[in-house]
């Protein structure tokens, strides 16, 4: 290296900015972008000009895939609690036994939180930012306490 030569930025970054951390961050951004595009194609998110912005959290599913969630803690602090007591399973089964029900069904609610539409005036509070810009949910995402 020649004295007084400009630094070579093509070399590996210092250990503080290790390449593995940069790569992990790029992978997370790419995953967020992939899921955003999938949500957009399904009509569950739309472009936004909201001044609000929720933080994105990627959590790992048991099968190793990533799930994109919003950190709704700041939003939930401003919402009024709505509580509805759920019936006990034992009571429901007793009731079914008394009416002599013969058929039972189970539902797969994999995307259950994405089925309830958000009101037009509330969508701006469900905004987040990805690489492709700002988006907002058109439905109630997981994490909002009144969903």
XYZ file of C-alpha atoms in Angstrom:
147
model
C 0.000 0.000 0.000
C 1.329 3.414 -0.952
C 1.581 6.116 1.732
C -1.173 8.741 1.561
C -3.150 6.552 -0.859
C -6.947 6.612 -0.518
C -8.391 3.690 1.460
C -9.464 0.612 -0.480
C -13.189 0.206 0.212
C -13.395 -3.003 -1.778
C -11.648 -4.950 0.977
C -13.599 -6.763 3.665
C -15.120 -4.562 6.324
C -13.620 -4.384 9.781
C -14.706 -6.871 12.423
C -17.153 -4.344 13.867
C -19.119 -4.499 10.606
C -18.468 -8.171 9.939
C -19.721 -9.448 6.612
C -21.906 -12.049 8.326
C -23.957 -9.323 10.025
C -24.305 -7.394 6.781
C -25.334 -10.550 4.942
C -27.879 -11.437 7.651
C -29.347 -7.939 7.447
C -29.583 -8.152 3.663
C -31.281 -11.541 3.937
C -33.783 -10.110 6.437
C -34.521 -7.148 4.153
C -34.960 -9.497 1.192
C -37.340 -11.705 3.213
C -39.376 -8.660 4.293
C -39.534 -7.527 0.683
C -40.574 -11.004 -0.519
C -43.361 -11.211 2.063
C -44.461 -7.629 1.319
C -44.798 -8.462 -2.383
C -46.786 -11.605 -1.526
C -49.100 -9.604 0.769
C -49.468 -6.943 -1.921
C -50.376 -9.574 -4.551
C -53.021 -10.952 -2.171
C -54.452 -7.448 -1.632
C -53.563 -7.409 2.072
C -51.234 -4.381 1.887
C -51.254 -1.238 -0.213
C -48.942 1.731 -0.796
C -49.071 4.313 1.963
C -48.315 7.963 2.608
C -48.910 7.635 6.349
C -46.801 9.581 8.820
C -46.933 6.554 11.135
C -44.492 3.654 10.956
C -44.487 0.365 12.869
C -41.298 -1.628 13.341
C -41.003 -4.949 11.494
C -39.971 -8.025 13.479
C -39.014 -11.292 11.786
C -39.705 -14.350 13.904
C -38.737 -17.898 13.065
C -41.425 -20.539 12.643
C -40.832 -24.089 13.927
C -40.162 -25.214 10.335
C -37.365 -22.636 9.941
C -39.277 -20.188 7.745
C -39.501 -16.525 8.736
C -42.752 -14.772 9.652
C -43.031 -11.010 9.270
C -44.764 -9.340 12.211
C -45.288 -5.739 13.180
C -44.307 -4.473 16.608
C -47.709 -3.075 17.592
C -46.789 -2.160 21.185
C -46.821 1.623 20.514
C -50.155 1.309 18.688
C -51.701 -0.926 21.368
C -50.879 1.614 24.097
C -53.349 4.027 22.512
C -56.160 1.517 21.979
C -59.062 0.873 24.314
C -59.177 -2.678 25.675
C -61.916 -4.882 24.309
C -62.300 -8.074 26.234
C -64.650 -10.901 25.518
C -64.357 -13.972 27.720
C -63.833 -17.139 25.731
C -65.940 -20.132 26.778
C -64.183 -23.059 28.402
C -63.565 -25.979 26.053
C -64.954 -28.454 28.610
C -68.240 -26.495 28.749
C -68.489 -26.464 24.948
C -67.896 -30.210 24.721
C -70.511 -30.854 27.439
C -73.004 -28.758 25.494
C -72.234 -30.653 22.284
C -72.736 -33.939 24.136
C -76.111 -32.816 25.468
C -77.400 -31.913 22.010
C -76.019 -35.203 20.673
C -73.899 -33.686 17.952
C -72.512 -36.300 15.595
C -70.287 -34.224 13.334
C -67.392 -32.018 14.310
C -65.129 -29.966 12.114
C -61.758 -28.315 12.460
C -60.610 -25.219 10.618
C -57.106 -24.238 9.610
C -56.782 -20.575 10.508
C -53.271 -20.138 9.144
C -53.922 -16.570 7.999
C -56.835 -15.811 10.309
C -55.635 -12.333 11.226
C -55.574 -11.348 7.572
C -59.298 -11.983 7.136
C -60.760 -9.041 9.049
C -60.671 -5.812 7.009
C -59.272 -2.696 8.664
C -61.433 0.411 8.487
C -60.295 2.956 5.911
C -59.455 5.586 8.552
C -57.450 3.133 10.650
C -55.168 1.803 7.933
C -52.669 4.649 8.245
C -51.772 3.398 11.735
C -50.856 -0.026 10.300
C -48.033 1.321 8.106
C -44.485 0.002 7.838
C -41.507 0.601 5.569
C -39.691 -1.925 3.381
C -37.060 -1.580 0.650
C -39.740 -0.843 -1.940
C -41.347 1.948 0.094
C -44.073 2.492 2.627
C -47.032 0.134 2.860
C -50.076 -0.213 5.086
C -52.252 -3.192 5.881
C -55.780 -3.281 4.506
C -56.675 -5.933 7.102
C -55.989 -6.428 10.797
C -52.485 -7.891 11.178
C -51.293 -10.118 13.994
C -50.349 -8.116 17.087
C -53.067 -5.472 17.217
C -54.875 -6.135 20.487
C -58.388 -5.504 19.173
C -58.067 -7.780 16.132
